[in-house]
Coordinates of C-alpha atoms in Angstrom, one line a residue:
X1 CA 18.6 -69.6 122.0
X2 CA 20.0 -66.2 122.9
X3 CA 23.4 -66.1 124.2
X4 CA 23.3 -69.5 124.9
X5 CA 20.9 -69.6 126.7
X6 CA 17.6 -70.8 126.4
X7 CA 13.7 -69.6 125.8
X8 CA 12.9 -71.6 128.4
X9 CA 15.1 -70.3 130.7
X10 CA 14.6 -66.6 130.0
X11 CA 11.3 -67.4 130.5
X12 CA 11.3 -69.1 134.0
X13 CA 13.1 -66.1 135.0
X14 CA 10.8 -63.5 133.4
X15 CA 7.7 -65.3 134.9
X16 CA 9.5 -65.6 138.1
X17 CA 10.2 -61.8 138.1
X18 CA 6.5 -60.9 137.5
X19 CA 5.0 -63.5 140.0
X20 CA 7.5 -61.9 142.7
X21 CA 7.1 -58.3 141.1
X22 CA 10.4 -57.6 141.0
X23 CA 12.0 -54.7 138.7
X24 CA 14.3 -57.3 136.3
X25 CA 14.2 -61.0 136.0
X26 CA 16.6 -62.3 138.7
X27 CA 20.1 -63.4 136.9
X28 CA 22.1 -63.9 139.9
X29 CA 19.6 -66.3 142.8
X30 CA 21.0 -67.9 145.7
X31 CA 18.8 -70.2 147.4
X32 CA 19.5 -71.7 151.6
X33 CA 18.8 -74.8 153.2
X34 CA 19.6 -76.4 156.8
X35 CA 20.3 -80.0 157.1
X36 CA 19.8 -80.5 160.9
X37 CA 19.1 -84.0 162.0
X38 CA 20.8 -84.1 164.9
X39 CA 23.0 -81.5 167.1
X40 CA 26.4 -82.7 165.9
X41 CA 26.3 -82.2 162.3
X42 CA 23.6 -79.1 161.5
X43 CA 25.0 -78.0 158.2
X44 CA 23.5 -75.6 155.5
X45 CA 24.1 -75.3 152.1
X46 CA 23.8 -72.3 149.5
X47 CA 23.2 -72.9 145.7
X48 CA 23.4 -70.1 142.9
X49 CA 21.2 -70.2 139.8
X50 CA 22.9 -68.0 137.2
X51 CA 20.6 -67.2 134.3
X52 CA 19.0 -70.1 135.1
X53 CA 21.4 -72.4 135.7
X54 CA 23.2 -74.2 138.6
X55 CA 26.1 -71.8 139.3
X56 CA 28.3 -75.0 140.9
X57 CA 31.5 -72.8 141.6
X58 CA 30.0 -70.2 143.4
X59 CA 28.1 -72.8 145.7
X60 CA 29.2 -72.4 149.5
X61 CA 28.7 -74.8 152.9
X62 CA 28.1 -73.7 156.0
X63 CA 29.3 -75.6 159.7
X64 CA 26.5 -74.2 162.0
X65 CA 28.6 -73.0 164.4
X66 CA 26.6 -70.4 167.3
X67 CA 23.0 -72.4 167.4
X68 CA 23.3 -75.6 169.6
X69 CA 20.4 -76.8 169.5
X70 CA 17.9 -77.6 166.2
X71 CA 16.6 -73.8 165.5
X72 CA 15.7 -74.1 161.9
X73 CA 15.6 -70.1 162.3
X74 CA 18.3 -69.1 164.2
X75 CA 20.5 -71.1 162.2
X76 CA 19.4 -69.7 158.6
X77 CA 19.5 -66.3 160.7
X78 CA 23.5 -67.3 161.3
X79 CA 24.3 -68.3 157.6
X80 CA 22.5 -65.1 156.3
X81 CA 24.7 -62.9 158.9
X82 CA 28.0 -64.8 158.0
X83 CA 27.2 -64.6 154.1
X84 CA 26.7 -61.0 154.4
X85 CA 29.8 -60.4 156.8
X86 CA 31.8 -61.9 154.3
X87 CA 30.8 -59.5 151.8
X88 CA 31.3 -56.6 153.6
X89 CA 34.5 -57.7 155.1
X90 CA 35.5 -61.1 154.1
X91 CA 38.8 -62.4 151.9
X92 CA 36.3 -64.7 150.1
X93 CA 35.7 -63.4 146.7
X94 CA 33.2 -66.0 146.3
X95 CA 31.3 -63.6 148.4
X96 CA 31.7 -60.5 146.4
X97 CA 28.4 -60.6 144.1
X98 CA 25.1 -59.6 145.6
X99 CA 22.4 -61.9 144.8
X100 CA 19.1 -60.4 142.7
X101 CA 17.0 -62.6 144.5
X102 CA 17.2 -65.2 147.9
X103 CA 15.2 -67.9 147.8
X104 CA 14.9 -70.5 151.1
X105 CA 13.8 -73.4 151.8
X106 CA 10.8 -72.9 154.0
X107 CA 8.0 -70.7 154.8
X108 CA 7.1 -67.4 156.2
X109 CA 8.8 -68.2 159.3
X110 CA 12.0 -68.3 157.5
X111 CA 11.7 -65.5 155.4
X112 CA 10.6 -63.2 158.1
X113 CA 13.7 -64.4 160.6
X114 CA 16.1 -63.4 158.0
X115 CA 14.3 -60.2 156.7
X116 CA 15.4 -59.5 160.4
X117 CA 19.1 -60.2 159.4
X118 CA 19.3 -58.5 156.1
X119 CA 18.2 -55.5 157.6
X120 CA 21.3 -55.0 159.8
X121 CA 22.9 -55.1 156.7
X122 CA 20.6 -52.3 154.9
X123 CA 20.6 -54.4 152.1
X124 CA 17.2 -54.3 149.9
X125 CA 17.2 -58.3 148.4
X126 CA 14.3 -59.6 147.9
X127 CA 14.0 -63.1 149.8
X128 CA 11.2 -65.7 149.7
X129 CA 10.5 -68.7 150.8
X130 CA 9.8 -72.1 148.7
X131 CA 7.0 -74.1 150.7
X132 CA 6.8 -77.5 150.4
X133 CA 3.8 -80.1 150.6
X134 CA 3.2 -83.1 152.9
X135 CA 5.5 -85.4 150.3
X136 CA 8.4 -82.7 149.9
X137 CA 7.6 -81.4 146.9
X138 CA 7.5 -77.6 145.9
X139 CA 4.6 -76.1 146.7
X140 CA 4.0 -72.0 146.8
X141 CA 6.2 -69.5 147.2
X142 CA 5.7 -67.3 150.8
X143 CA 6.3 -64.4 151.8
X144 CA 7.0 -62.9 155.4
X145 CA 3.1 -62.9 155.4
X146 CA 1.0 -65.2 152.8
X147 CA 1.9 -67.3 149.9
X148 CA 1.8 -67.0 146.2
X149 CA 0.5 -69.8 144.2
X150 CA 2.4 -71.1 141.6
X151 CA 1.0 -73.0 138.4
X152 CA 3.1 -76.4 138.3
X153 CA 3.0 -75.9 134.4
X154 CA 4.7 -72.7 134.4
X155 CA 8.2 -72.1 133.6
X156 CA 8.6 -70.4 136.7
X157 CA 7.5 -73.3 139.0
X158 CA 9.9 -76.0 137.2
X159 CA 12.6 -73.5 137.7
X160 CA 12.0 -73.1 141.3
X161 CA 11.4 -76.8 142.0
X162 CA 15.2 -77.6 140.4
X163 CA 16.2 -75.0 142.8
X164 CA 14.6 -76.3 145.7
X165 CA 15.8 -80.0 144.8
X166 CA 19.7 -78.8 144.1
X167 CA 19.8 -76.9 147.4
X168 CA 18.6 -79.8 149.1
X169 CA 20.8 -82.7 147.5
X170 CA 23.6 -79.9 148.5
X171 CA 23.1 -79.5 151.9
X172 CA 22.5 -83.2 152.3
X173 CA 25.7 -84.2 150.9
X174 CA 27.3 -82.0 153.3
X175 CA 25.6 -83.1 156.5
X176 CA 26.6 -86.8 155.0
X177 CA 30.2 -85.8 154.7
X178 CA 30.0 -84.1 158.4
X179 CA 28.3 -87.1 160.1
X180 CA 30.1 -88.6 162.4
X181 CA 29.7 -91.8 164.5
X182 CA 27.8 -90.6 167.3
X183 CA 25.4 -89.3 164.8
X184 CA 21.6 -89.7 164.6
X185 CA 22.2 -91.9 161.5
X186 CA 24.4 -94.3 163.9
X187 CA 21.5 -94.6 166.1
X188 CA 19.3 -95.9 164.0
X189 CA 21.3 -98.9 163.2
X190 CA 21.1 -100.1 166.7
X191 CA 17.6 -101.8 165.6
X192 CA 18.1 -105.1 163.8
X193 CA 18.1 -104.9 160.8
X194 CA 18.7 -101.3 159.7
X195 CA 22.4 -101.0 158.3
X196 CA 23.5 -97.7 157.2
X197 CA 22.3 -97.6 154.0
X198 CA 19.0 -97.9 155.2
X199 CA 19.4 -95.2 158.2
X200 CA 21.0 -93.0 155.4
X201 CA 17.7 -93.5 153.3
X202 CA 15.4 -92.7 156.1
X203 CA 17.6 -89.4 156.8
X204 CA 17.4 -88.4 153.1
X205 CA 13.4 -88.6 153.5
X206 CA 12.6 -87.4 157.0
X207 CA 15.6 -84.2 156.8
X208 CA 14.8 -83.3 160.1
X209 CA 14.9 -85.4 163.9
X210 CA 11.2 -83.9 164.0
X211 CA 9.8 -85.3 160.5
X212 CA 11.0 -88.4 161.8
X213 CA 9.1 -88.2 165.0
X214 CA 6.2 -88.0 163.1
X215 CA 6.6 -90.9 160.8
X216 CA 4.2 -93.7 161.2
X217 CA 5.6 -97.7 161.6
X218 CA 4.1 -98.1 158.4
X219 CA 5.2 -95.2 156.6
X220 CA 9.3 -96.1 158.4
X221 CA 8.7 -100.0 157.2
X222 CA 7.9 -98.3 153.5
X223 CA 10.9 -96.0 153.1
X224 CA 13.6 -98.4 154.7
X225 CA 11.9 -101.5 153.3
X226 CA 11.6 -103.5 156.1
X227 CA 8.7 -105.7 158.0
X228 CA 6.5 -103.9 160.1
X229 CA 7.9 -106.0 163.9
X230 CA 11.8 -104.1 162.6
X231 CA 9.4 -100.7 161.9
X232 CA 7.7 -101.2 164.8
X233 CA 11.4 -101.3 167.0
X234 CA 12.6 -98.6 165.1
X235 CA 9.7 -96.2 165.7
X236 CA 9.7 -96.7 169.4
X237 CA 13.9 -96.3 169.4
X238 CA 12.9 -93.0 167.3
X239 CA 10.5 -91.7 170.0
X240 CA 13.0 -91.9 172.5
X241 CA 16.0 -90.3 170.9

């Protein structure tokens, strides 16, 4: 333990630096996710990992307020543009520290829509993206044009996957807090059968309006726990929304 901190931690961040080939392991990292399931309540959350560790007082929400419709881009393109405003001339001092390091959740799209952003701002961060597999789990890091592969044993990877799960549970419980009766979680309990704890668990899987577009009868009966004739109304009420 050095300075209270841990080996482990130093060396998740000293991995981290060299996988992403930055100067000095990253002490200040604030990571971004949207929560968008329907129009009404898209939300995003930002986390901070300082030396390692969940950084719960600097965390921020976001309102999306300029996209209208569900623009996974153009609304992390907002949230970077307001973060930054607000450090150049906001009241927030929550604001005032420059992160070593962005992290978001999603690919190269992502990183390259708000390489656009930071530019305005001629700020040199470095920002990445953390990819996830067909189950949601952290898997590669991207950058505005490949990905780096990650070993799960690493120091590194578990760091980044607790920063991929916080930012997530964060931006969740905000879009939760936000949603509001007309919501896409209200439409779901229109099928018998399906209250609202079992639209909210759906949500909590799916994230997005599209993910649960996708979603098989089968896979919708699994994660709400219900027979496959329910699954099978709530799949076709799903197409339609």
């Amino acid at each position: 333990v050095q300075n209270g901190r841990t080996r482990k931690e130093i060396s998740a961040l000293e991995e981290l630096s060299k996988i992403l080939g930055l100067k000095k392991p990253p002490e200040y990292i604030e990571a971004y996710d949207i929560s968008n399931l329907s129009s009404s309540s898209m939300v995003a959350g930002m986390v901070v990992f300082k030396n390692g560790r969940p950084f719960k007082k600097a965390y921020k929400r976001f309102a999306i307020k300029d996209s209208l419709i569900q623009n996974d881009y153009a609304c992390m393109q907002e949230v970077i543009e307001r973060r930054f405003n607000e450090y150049l001339h906001g009241n927030d001092s929550g604001f005032i520290t420059l992160p070593d390091l962005i992290l978001l959740d999603g690919g190269k799209g992502h990183v390259n829509a708000v390489l656009q952003t930071i530019k305005k701002f001629n700020l040199d961060i470095p920002i990445y993206g953390l990819v996830k597999d067909s189950k949601h789990r952290t898997r590669a890091i991207a950058t505005g044009g490949s990905e780096i592969s990650v070993s799960k044993k690493s120091q590194a990877f578990i760091l980044m996957t607790k920063i991929q799960d916080e930012v997530h549970r964060f931006a969740i419980s905000y879009m939760k807090t936000k949603h509001t009766k007309n919501s896409f979680s209200f439409e779901l309990t229109k099928v018998k059968g399906i209250g609202s704890k079992k639209a909210q668990k759906l949500i909590l899987e799916f994230k997005t309006k599209e993910n649960l577009k996708k979603a098989s009868p089968e896979e919708l009966s699994k994660i709400a726990g219900v027979n496959s004739n329910i699954a099978e109304e709530l799949y076709n009420l799903i197409q339609n929304l």
